[in-house]
Amino acid sequence: MDKNKEILEALKKYMPGGSVDDSSHIPVEGRGCRYWDAQGNEYLDFSSGIFTNTFGHGCARLNRSGYEQAKRLANIHARHSQAELMFYRRLFEHLPAGDYKAIPYNDGGYTIDRGLTDIVNYYNKKRIAIGAYRNGFHGKTQAAKLLINETEKASLYDNFQIDFPNCYRCSWNGKPESCDRECVKAACKILQEKKAGALIFEPVQGAGIVIPPKDYWQLMQNFCRREGVLLFADEVLTGGGRTGSYLASTQFGLLPDMIALTKGLANGKPLSVLLEREYLTKNRYAMRPMERDSTFAAHPEALAVAAELLQMIKEKELLAHVRCLEAPLKVELAALKERFSIIGEVRSLGLMGAVEFVRDKQTKEPFAGMGMTVLKKCRKNGLEAIGGDYILRLAPPLIIEQKELLSGLKILERSIEEVQKAVSG
């Protein structure tokens, strides 16, 4: 019996129904941009542990930094460490302003929840309107999920949803050559009507790698500054260099009031940080003793790895490397779109990309389930990616070289070709 299936079958005894995917496999060892499963099959990893493994698998230098810290002191609750100081010193070199204050945690959803709490604290515990973008994702904690619910009357604060600017599926039927930014006008109108106190957003919407027009966030920021709306940037997916800048906000000319970071921080170690401009941290509620403590927050081992990772980004000029690979990724994805009838749109920024599958290029009807179908074929051909309903996402480790990037895209091309032949009969 296949070792992968043997382990998966054994897991079913201990886990809820639906938790174990029979078509999956069990990764057991990884080096660089590749890993191997329990049966010995090799995969080129275009998922990076869902955007987390900046330096890929088995990075000896990062592992050593965590091990050396763990030998001295692995964890201690609600206390500071030298590793924390070193991490902040290196992190703050990448921030768009010098007055941010750092609040460490160990999970993205928890960090978003903490940010929402601090927004409410800032407004003196009043029930306020918080805007979020439809089809966004901010975590699986209850508050984070409720931000983007679609109920008529939202149940978190007075939250409400705005349409994200998707040029491929424009809600206002705009055309690139004649666009007058109806997306901005509509967003500003609802923010004004709702008397919004804050807007939470992903600079690039991660679920579909939806990239807004270049000037969108600048226009939104101008409005929010005039109206006193706090800007809360969820950079859980985009932060850490994924887009070619340490923060995607920087590329769009944004200076957020709050920033959430986690996935790209510590090469897979559980670490997150909430960054808030100083004026948000001084209200009487936020200053209460133990207000921001959490069991595994400021974990010394994870912080040691994160500090070392930032040093490696600098030494290896990794952000410039990502920017160099942006063009070949765009070119190859565009070629896939032209070649295959089931691809309606491709998108990428830095080293994050998406392929959107459709039943018909003219009607743009989503090809439900095709993202997962193509993912399964990719895995059989030796490529790991990130599947969804009708979208396949790509996020290779930032250390990937061009030859390996192109090799993975060739596997993707072959996999789509095989799937398209099968569905077209």
Tab-separated table of C-alpha atoms in Angstrom:
chain	number	residue	atom	x	y	z
A	1	MET	CA	0.000	0.000	0.000
A	2	ASP	CA	1.112	3.562	-0.730
A	3	LYS	CA	2.668	4.951	2.479
A	4	ASN	CA	0.749	8.217	2.018
A	5	LYS	CA	-2.604	6.434	1.932
A	6	GLU	CA	-1.615	4.234	4.852
A	7	ILE	CA	-0.966	7.280	7.055
A	8	LEU	CA	-4.092	9.085	5.823
A	9	GLU	CA	-6.267	6.068	6.582
A	10	ALA	CA	-4.794	5.812	10.080
A	11	LEU	CA	-5.465	9.509	10.719
A	12	LYS	CA	-9.190	9.064	10.037
A	13	LYS	CA	-9.524	7.223	13.324
A	14	TYR	CA	-8.562	10.343	15.247
A	15	MET	CA	-9.993	13.215	13.198
A	16	PRO	CA	-13.487	14.501	12.298
A	17	GLY	CA	-15.109	13.419	9.052
A	18	GLY	CA	-13.950	15.522	6.118
A	19	SER	CA	-10.697	16.518	7.786
A	20	VAL	CA	-8.579	13.992	5.877
A	21	ASP	CA	-8.216	14.460	2.115
A	22	ASP	CA	-7.763	11.028	0.523
A	23	SER	CA	-6.237	12.551	-2.605
A	24	SER	CA	-3.483	14.294	-0.654
A	25	HIS	CA	-0.048	13.087	0.430
A	26	ILE	CA	2.202	13.291	3.492
A	27	PRO	CA	5.288	15.516	3.127
A	28	VAL	CA	8.160	14.073	5.173
A	29	GLU	CA	11.326	15.890	4.089
A	30	GLY	CA	12.188	19.129	2.313
A	31	ARG	CA	15.226	20.992	0.997
A	32	GLY	CA	15.141	24.367	-0.695
A	33	CYS	CA	12.220	24.604	-3.110
A	34	ARG	CA	11.477	20.858	-3.085
A	35	TYR	CA	10.028	18.284	-0.735
A	36	TRP	CA	9.372	14.533	-0.703
A	37	ASP	CA	6.325	12.595	0.491
A	38	ALA	CA	6.065	9.375	2.512
A	39	GLN	CA	6.259	7.271	-0.663
A	40	GLY	CA	9.413	9.067	-1.853
A	41	ASN	CA	7.727	11.163	-4.558
A	42	GLU	CA	9.390	14.535	-5.237
A	43	TYR	CA	7.535	17.865	-5.557
A	44	LEU	CA	8.627	21.312	-6.655
A	45	ASP	CA	6.913	23.509	-4.082
A	46	PHE	CA	4.952	26.471	-5.481
A	47	SER	CA	2.992	26.891	-2.242
A	48	SER	CA	5.733	27.767	0.295
A	49	GLY	CA	3.626	26.341	3.102
A	50	ILE	CA	0.836	28.740	2.044
A	51	PHE	CA	3.112	31.786	1.599
A	52	THR	CA	5.254	31.169	4.718
A	53	ASN	CA	8.548	29.566	3.669
A	54	THR	CA	10.511	32.539	2.349
A	55	PHE	CA	13.758	30.544	2.264
A	56	GLY	CA	12.119	27.239	1.396
A	57	HIS	CA	12.550	23.999	3.316
A	58	GLY	CA	15.375	22.978	5.625
A	59	CYS	CA	17.267	26.283	5.669
A	60	ALA	CA	20.268	25.385	7.842
A	61	ARG	CA	21.062	28.953	8.888
A	62	LEU	CA	17.520	29.697	10.051
A	63	ASN	CA	17.178	26.320	11.757
A	64	ARG	CA	20.449	26.922	13.563
A	65	SER	CA	19.329	30.347	14.816
A	66	GLY	CA	16.156	28.803	16.266
A	67	TYR	CA	18.081	25.909	17.802
A	68	GLU	CA	20.666	28.166	19.445
A	69	GLN	CA	17.897	30.295	20.947
A	70	ALA	CA	15.980	27.205	22.125
A	71	LYS	CA	19.107	25.910	23.864
A	72	ARG	CA	19.295	29.139	25.875
A	73	LEU	CA	15.565	29.829	26.353
A	74	ALA	CA	12.796	28.451	24.170
A	75	ASN	CA	9.755	30.200	25.638
A	76	ILE	CA	8.739	32.412	28.510
A	77	HIS	CA	5.338	34.023	28.987
A	78	ALA	CA	4.793	37.791	28.852
A	79	ARG	CA	8.500	38.659	29.064
A	80	HIS	CA	10.845	40.252	26.560
A	81	SER	CA	14.037	38.868	25.035
A	82	GLN	CA	17.126	39.951	23.127
A	83	ALA	CA	15.738	38.134	20.089
A	84	GLU	CA	12.647	40.355	20.204
A	85	LEU	CA	14.777	43.509	20.241
A	86	MET	CA	16.888	42.319	17.317
A	87	PHE	CA	13.776	41.438	15.315
A	88	TYR	CA	12.215	44.871	15.829
A	89	ARG	CA	15.432	46.689	14.946
A	90	ARG	CA	15.606	44.884	11.609
A	91	LEU	CA	11.859	44.927	10.914
A	92	PHE	CA	11.495	48.663	11.473
A	93	GLU	CA	14.001	49.366	8.690
A	94	HIS	CA	11.280	48.228	6.272
A	95	LEU	CA	8.346	50.213	7.669
A	96	PRO	CA	6.935	53.306	5.907
A	97	ALA	CA	7.048	55.460	9.069
A	98	GLY	CA	9.094	55.591	12.241
A	99	ASP	CA	6.274	55.891	14.758
A	100	TYR	CA	4.860	52.364	14.524
A	101	LYS	CA	4.693	50.284	17.695
A	102	ALA	CA	4.900	46.482	17.598
A	103	ILE	CA	2.541	44.061	19.346
A	104	PRO	CA	3.693	40.427	18.887
A	105	TYR	CA	1.455	37.357	18.601
A	106	ASN	CA	1.674	33.947	16.938
A	107	ASP	CA	-1.264	33.745	14.520
A	108	GLY	CA	-2.754	35.919	11.796
A	109	GLY	CA	-6.405	35.669	12.828
A	110	TYR	CA	-5.565	36.507	16.436
A	111	THR	CA	-3.578	39.517	15.234
A	112	ILE	CA	-6.509	40.769	13.161
A	113	ASP	CA	-8.822	40.349	16.174
A	114	ARG	CA	-6.393	42.304	18.339
A	115	GLY	CA	-6.363	45.076	15.745
A	116	LEU	CA	-10.165	45.225	15.712
A	117	THR	CA	-10.136	45.449	19.506
A	118	ASP	CA	-7.685	48.334	19.371
A	119	ILE	CA	-9.851	50.137	16.818
A	120	VAL	CA	-12.771	49.897	19.240
A	121	ASN	CA	-10.486	50.985	22.093
A	122	TYR	CA	-9.405	53.993	20.032
A	123	TYR	CA	-13.032	55.052	19.619
A	124	ASN	CA	-13.591	54.752	23.403
A	125	LYS	CA	-15.516	51.470	23.180
A	126	LYS	CA	-18.259	52.967	21.023
A	127	ARG	CA	-20.052	50.793	18.482
A	128	ILE	CA	-18.527	51.899	15.203
A	129	ALA	CA	-18.723	51.016	11.516
A	130	ILE	CA	-15.825	48.979	10.141
A	131	GLY	CA	-15.631	48.402	6.400
A	132	ALA	CA	-14.138	45.285	4.775
A	133	TYR	CA	-13.872	44.032	1.198
A	134	ARG	CA	-16.139	41.359	-0.189
A	135	ASN	CA	-14.321	38.098	-1.051
A	136	GLY	CA	-11.458	39.060	1.240
A	137	PHE	CA	-10.019	36.838	3.929
A	138	HIS	CA	-8.692	37.878	7.325
A	139	GLY	CA	-8.471	34.597	9.237
A	140	LYS	CA	-10.672	31.928	10.785
A	141	THR	CA	-11.300	33.403	14.199
A	142	GLN	CA	-14.917	34.442	14.688
A	143	ALA	CA	-14.349	38.193	14.483
A	144	ALA	CA	-12.161	37.862	11.378
A	145	LYS	CA	-14.778	35.697	9.632
A	146	LEU	CA	-17.622	38.034	10.530
A	147	LEU	CA	-15.825	40.946	8.869
A	148	ILE	CA	-16.689	39.559	5.457
A	149	ASN	CA	-20.045	37.915	6.144
A	150	GLU	CA	-22.842	38.485	3.680
A	151	THR	CA	-25.789	38.726	6.067
A	152	GLU	CA	-28.194	41.643	5.696
A	153	LYS	CA	-27.351	42.906	9.170
A	154	ALA	CA	-23.758	42.239	10.157
A	155	SER	CA	-23.097	40.923	13.633
A	156	LEU	CA	-19.623	42.334	14.334
A	157	TYR	CA	-19.748	45.972	15.397
A	158	ASP	CA	-21.485	47.729	12.494
A	159	ASN	CA	-19.355	46.117	9.832
A	160	PHE	CA	-20.227	46.228	6.162
A	161	GLN	CA	-18.749	45.117	2.837
A	162	ILE	CA	-17.357	46.932	-0.188
A	163	ASP	CA	-16.657	45.482	-3.650
A	164	PHE	CA	-12.934	44.977	-4.257
A	165	PRO	CA	-11.635	46.403	-7.563
A	166	ASN	CA	-11.404	43.393	-9.888
A	167	CYS	CA	-10.600	44.619	-13.384
A	168	TYR	CA	-11.355	41.208	-14.918
A	169	ARG	CA	-14.786	41.015	-13.283
A	170	CYS	CA	-15.542	44.719	-12.897
A	171	SER	CA	-18.738	45.298	-10.891
A	172	TRP	CA	-19.331	48.489	-12.909
A	173	ASN	CA	-18.602	47.002	-16.370
A	174	GLY	CA	-15.642	49.314	-16.811
A	175	LYS	CA	-12.979	48.949	-19.492
A	176	PRO	CA	-9.272	49.600	-18.859
A	177	GLU	CA	-9.070	52.126	-21.689
A	178	SER	CA	-11.985	54.203	-20.383
A	179	CYS	CA	-12.010	53.489	-16.629
A	180	ASP	CA	-12.996	56.427	-14.433
A	181	ARG	CA	-12.540	54.533	-11.138
A	182	GLU	CA	-16.172	53.812	-10.317
A	183	CYS	CA	-14.746	51.336	-7.798
A	184	VAL	CA	-13.228	54.209	-5.818
A	185	LYS	CA	-16.370	56.347	-6.011
A	186	ALA	CA	-18.577	53.471	-4.840
A	187	ALA	CA	-16.259	52.605	-1.955
A	188	CYS	CA	-15.999	56.207	-0.775
A	189	LYS	CA	-19.760	56.642	-0.995
A	190	ILE	CA	-20.546	53.684	1.261
A	191	LEU	CA	-17.781	54.607	3.725
A	192	GLN	CA	-19.331	58.055	3.987
A	193	GLU	CA	-22.901	56.762	4.285
A	194	LYS	CA	-21.941	54.324	7.031
A	195	LYS	CA	-19.878	56.952	8.883
A	196	ALA	CA	-17.052	54.427	8.924
A	197	GLY	CA	-14.396	54.606	11.597
A	198	ALA	CA	-12.025	52.124	9.933
A	199	LEU	CA	-11.397	50.140	6.760
A	200	ILE	CA	-9.600	46.771	6.809
A	201	PHE	CA	-8.133	45.564	3.517
A	202	GLU	CA	-5.582	43.381	1.771
A	203	PRO	CA	-3.449	45.482	-0.615
A	204	VAL	CA	-3.667	42.498	-2.981
A	205	GLN	CA	-6.694	40.321	-2.282
A	206	GLY	CA	-5.096	36.999	-1.427
A	207	ALA	CA	-7.874	34.506	-2.159
A	208	GLY	CA	-7.622	35.210	-5.893
A	209	ILE	CA	-4.437	37.308	-6.111
A	210	VAL	CA	-6.645	40.179	-7.282
A	211	ILE	CA	-4.459	43.221	-7.949
A	212	PRO	CA	-6.153	46.640	-7.909
A	213	PRO	CA	-5.320	49.447	-10.356
A	214	LYS	CA	-2.049	51.139	-9.456
A	215	ASP	CA	-3.679	54.358	-8.185
A	216	TYR	CA	-6.600	52.731	-6.349
A	217	TRP	CA	-5.099	52.694	-2.869
A	218	GLN	CA	-3.686	56.198	-3.208
A	219	LEU	CA	-7.160	57.517	-4.032
A	220	MET	CA	-8.716	55.537	-1.181
A	221	GLN	CA	-6.070	56.738	1.249
A	222	ASN	CA	-6.674	60.376	0.286
A	223	PHE	CA	-10.384	59.963	0.998
A	224	CYS	CA	-9.865	58.119	4.284
A	225	ARG	CA	-7.463	60.772	5.541
A	226	ARG	CA	-9.979	63.523	4.801
A	227	GLU	CA	-12.799	61.602	6.488
A	228	GLY	CA	-10.827	60.318	9.482
A	229	VAL	CA	-11.172	56.627	8.539
A	230	LEU	CA	-8.437	54.406	9.992
A	231	LEU	CA	-6.629	52.205	7.463
A	232	PHE	CA	-5.873	48.659	8.645
A	233	ALA	CA	-3.669	46.792	6.132
A	234	ASP	CA	-3.825	42.998	6.322
A	235	GLU	CA	-0.408	42.068	4.904
A	236	VAL	CA	-0.506	38.501	6.184
A	237	LEU	CA	0.010	37.140	2.640
A	238	THR	CA	1.763	40.060	0.968
A	239	GLY	CA	4.172	41.092	3.751
A	240	GLY	CA	7.746	39.853	4.044
A	241	GLY	CA	8.846	40.535	0.463
A	242	ARG	CA	6.395	38.422	-1.513
A	243	THR	CA	5.546	41.294	-3.909
A	244	GLY	CA	9.109	42.562	-4.356
A	245	SER	CA	8.809	45.149	-1.579
A	246	TYR	CA	8.845	44.154	2.064
A	247	LEU	CA	5.295	45.520	2.308
A	248	ALA	CA	2.870	45.635	-0.603
A	249	SER	CA	1.516	48.847	0.944
A	250	THR	CA	4.786	50.566	0.013
A	251	GLN	CA	4.312	49.689	-3.666
A	252	PHE	CA	0.866	51.272	-3.651
A	253	GLY	CA	1.964	54.433	-1.825
A	254	LEU	CA	0.123	53.525	1.370
A	255	LEU	CA	0.896	54.595	4.917
A	256	PRO	CA	-1.540	52.465	6.950
A	257	ASP	CA	-2.516	53.249	10.531
A	258	MET	CA	-2.272	49.539	11.324
A	259	ILE	CA	-0.521	46.592	9.674
A	260	ALA	CA	-0.885	42.848	10.374
A	261	LEU	CA	2.040	40.571	9.473
A	262	THR	CA	2.669	36.864	9.944
A	263	LYS	CA	3.208	34.422	7.069
A	264	GLY	CA	6.484	35.779	5.686
A	265	LEU	CA	8.074	36.530	9.041
A	266	ALA	CA	9.800	33.393	10.320
A	267	ASN	CA	10.008	30.756	7.547
A	268	GLY	CA	7.150	28.689	8.952
A	269	LYS	CA	7.651	29.354	12.663
A	270	PRO	CA	4.444	30.630	14.348
A	271	LEU	CA	4.976	34.382	14.701
A	272	SER	CA	2.820	37.391	13.933
A	273	VAL	CA	3.020	41.078	14.722
A	274	LEU	CA	0.497	43.899	14.795
A	275	LEU	CA	1.970	47.296	13.948
A	276	GLU	CA	0.075	50.391	15.047
A	277	ARG	CA	0.916	54.062	14.667
A	278	GLU	CA	1.745	55.485	18.081
A	279	TYR	CA	-1.431	57.570	18.400
A	280	LEU	CA	-3.500	54.365	18.361
A	281	THR	CA	-1.678	52.850	21.322
A	282	LYS	CA	-2.137	55.595	23.887
A	283	ASN	CA	-5.818	55.400	24.821
A	284	ARG	CA	-6.739	54.368	28.358
A	285	TYR	CA	-8.124	50.971	27.340
A	286	ALA	CA	-5.054	49.920	25.378
A	287	MET	CA	-2.768	50.869	28.271
A	288	ARG	CA	-4.369	48.501	30.793
A	289	PRO	CA	-1.972	45.971	32.425
A	290	MET	CA	-1.744	42.675	30.523
A	291	GLU	CA	-4.153	43.996	27.880
A	292	ARG	CA	-2.010	42.650	25.037
A	293	ASP	CA	-0.488	39.518	26.601
A	294	SER	CA	-0.967	36.123	24.951
A	295	THR	CA	0.403	32.684	25.863
A	296	PHE	CA	2.840	32.263	22.984
A	297	ALA	CA	3.299	35.922	21.995
A	298	ALA	CA	6.896	37.128	21.565
A	299	HIS	CA	8.132	33.518	21.445
A	300	PRO	CA	11.956	33.810	21.655
A	301	GLU	CA	12.693	30.895	19.318
A	302	ALA	CA	10.414	32.208	16.556
A	303	LEU	CA	11.747	35.753	17.037
A	304	ALA	CA	15.350	34.550	16.710
A	305	VAL	CA	14.495	32.916	13.379
A	306	ALA	CA	12.615	36.034	12.215
A	307	ALA	CA	15.545	38.306	13.101
A	308	GLU	CA	17.958	36.055	11.205
A	309	LEU	CA	15.601	35.881	8.228
A	310	LEU	CA	15.559	39.672	7.948
A	311	GLN	CA	19.352	39.712	7.991
A	312	MET	CA	19.409	37.121	5.204
A	313	ILE	CA	16.927	39.127	3.128
A	314	LYS	CA	19.328	42.048	3.353
A	315	GLU	CA	22.521	40.104	2.690
A	316	LYS	CA	21.126	38.176	-0.259
A	317	GLU	CA	19.292	41.210	-1.742
A	318	LEU	CA	16.204	39.020	-1.846
A	319	LEU	CA	13.716	41.795	-2.620
A	320	ALA	CA	15.644	42.686	-5.786
A	321	HIS	CA	15.729	38.972	-6.672
A	322	VAL	CA	11.928	38.786	-6.400
A	323	ARG	CA	11.555	41.848	-8.617
A	324	CYS	CA	13.827	40.241	-11.224
A	325	LEU	CA	11.633	37.138	-11.358
A	326	GLU	CA	8.390	39.106	-11.619
A	327	ALA	CA	8.716	39.610	-15.397
A	328	PRO	CA	9.352	35.965	-16.409
A	329	LEU	CA	6.458	34.832	-14.204
A	330	LYS	CA	4.143	37.361	-15.900
A	331	VAL	CA	5.302	36.361	-19.376
A	332	GLU	CA	4.830	32.633	-18.811
A	333	LEU	CA	1.409	33.049	-17.201
A	334	ALA	CA	0.278	35.277	-20.097
A	335	ALA	CA	1.357	32.537	-22.529
A	336	LEU	CA	-0.750	29.995	-20.631
A	337	LYS	CA	-3.779	32.268	-20.902
A	338	GLU	CA	-3.347	32.536	-24.668
A	339	ARG	CA	-2.868	28.811	-25.121
A	340	PHE	CA	-5.708	27.319	-23.077
A	341	SER	CA	-9.422	27.923	-23.553
A	342	ILE	CA	-10.208	27.119	-19.912
A	343	ILE	CA	-8.067	30.014	-18.639
A	344	GLY	CA	-9.903	33.300	-18.449
A	345	GLU	CA	-7.373	35.421	-16.596
A	346	VAL	CA	-3.896	35.282	-15.042
A	347	ARG	CA	-2.515	37.705	-12.463
A	348	SER	CA	0.784	38.146	-10.664
A	349	LEU	CA	2.822	40.562	-8.606
A	350	GLY	CA	6.330	39.711	-7.461
A	351	LEU	CA	6.289	35.967	-6.723
A	352	MET	CA	2.572	35.511	-6.142
A	353	GLY	CA	0.346	34.513	-9.025
A	354	ALA	CA	-3.057	33.115	-9.937
A	355	VAL	CA	-4.688	31.278	-12.818
A	356	GLU	CA	-8.460	31.748	-13.070
A	357	PHE	CA	-10.397	29.017	-14.895
A	358	VAL	CA	-13.575	29.677	-16.889
A	359	ARG	CA	-15.987	27.613	-18.935
A	360	ASP	CA	-16.105	30.262	-21.635
A	361	LYS	CA	-13.691	33.139	-22.250
A	362	GLN	CA	-16.491	35.392	-23.517
A	363	THR	CA	-19.018	34.887	-20.725
A	364	LYS	CA	-16.282	34.478	-18.058
A	365	GLU	CA	-18.410	31.852	-16.292
A	366	PRO	CA	-16.239	30.426	-13.500
A	367	PHE	CA	-15.257	26.795	-14.033
A	368	ALA	CA	-16.305	25.510	-10.612
A	369	GLY	CA	-13.907	22.990	-9.095
A	370	MET	CA	-11.290	23.380	-11.810
A	371	GLY	CA	-8.730	24.894	-9.459
A	372	MET	CA	-8.664	21.711	-7.375
A	373	THR	CA	-8.783	19.473	-10.453
A	374	VAL	CA	-5.688	21.125	-11.887
A	375	LEU	CA	-3.970	21.042	-8.473
A	376	LYS	CA	-4.435	17.257	-8.249
A	377	LYS	CA	-2.974	16.844	-11.728
A	378	CYS	CA	-0.043	19.111	-10.808
A	379	ARG	CA	0.685	16.965	-7.778
A	380	LYS	CA	0.717	13.815	-9.901
A	381	ASN	CA	3.229	15.556	-12.166
A	382	GLY	CA	5.434	16.693	-9.282
A	383	LEU	CA	4.297	20.269	-8.594
A	384	GLU	CA	2.683	21.588	-5.402
A	385	ALA	CA	0.506	24.698	-5.643
A	386	ILE	CA	-2.516	26.162	-3.833
A	387	GLY	CA	-5.923	25.058	-5.106
A	388	GLY	CA	-9.278	26.766	-4.777
A	389	ASP	CA	-12.676	26.539	-6.425
A	390	TYR	CA	-11.875	27.952	-9.867
A	391	ILE	CA	-8.532	29.590	-9.050
A	392	LEU	CA	-5.073	28.067	-8.691
A	393	ARG	CA	-2.521	30.154	-6.770
A	394	LEU	CA	1.257	30.064	-7.062
A	395	ALA	CA	3.668	31.159	-4.329
A	396	PRO	CA	7.134	29.602	-4.666
A	397	PRO	CA	9.816	30.292	-2.024
A	398	LEU	CA	11.428	33.683	-2.629
A	399	ILE	CA	14.837	32.034	-3.073
A	400	ILE	CA	13.730	30.173	-6.212
A	401	GLU	CA	16.004	30.629	-9.223
A	402	GLN	CA	14.648	31.426	-12.684
A	403	LYS	CA	15.488	27.982	-14.074
A	404	GLU	CA	13.510	26.277	-11.313
A	405	LEU	CA	10.637	28.770	-11.669
A	406	LEU	CA	10.352	28.035	-15.384
A	407	SER	CA	10.601	24.304	-14.728
A	408	GLY	CA	7.614	24.506	-12.378
A	409	LEU	CA	5.619	26.531	-14.883
A	410	LYS	CA	6.296	23.862	-17.523
A	411	ILE	CA	4.800	21.249	-15.179
A	412	LEU	CA	1.802	23.553	-14.693
A	413	GLU	CA	1.420	23.898	-18.472
A	414	ARG	CA	1.519	20.124	-18.966
A	415	SER	CA	-0.994	19.599	-16.163
A	416	ILE	CA	-3.482	22.127	-17.591
A	417	GLU	CA	-3.068	20.581	-21.028
A	418	GLU	CA	-3.914	17.130	-19.673
A	419	VAL	CA	-6.945	18.436	-17.778
A	420	GLN	CA	-8.259	20.470	-20.733
A	421	LYS	CA	-8.033	17.428	-23.011
A	422	ALA	CA	-9.964	15.390	-20.469
A	423	VAL	CA	-12.803	17.923	-20.022
A	424	SER	CA	-13.138	18.636	-23.754
A	425	GLY	CA	-13.702	14.964	-24.436
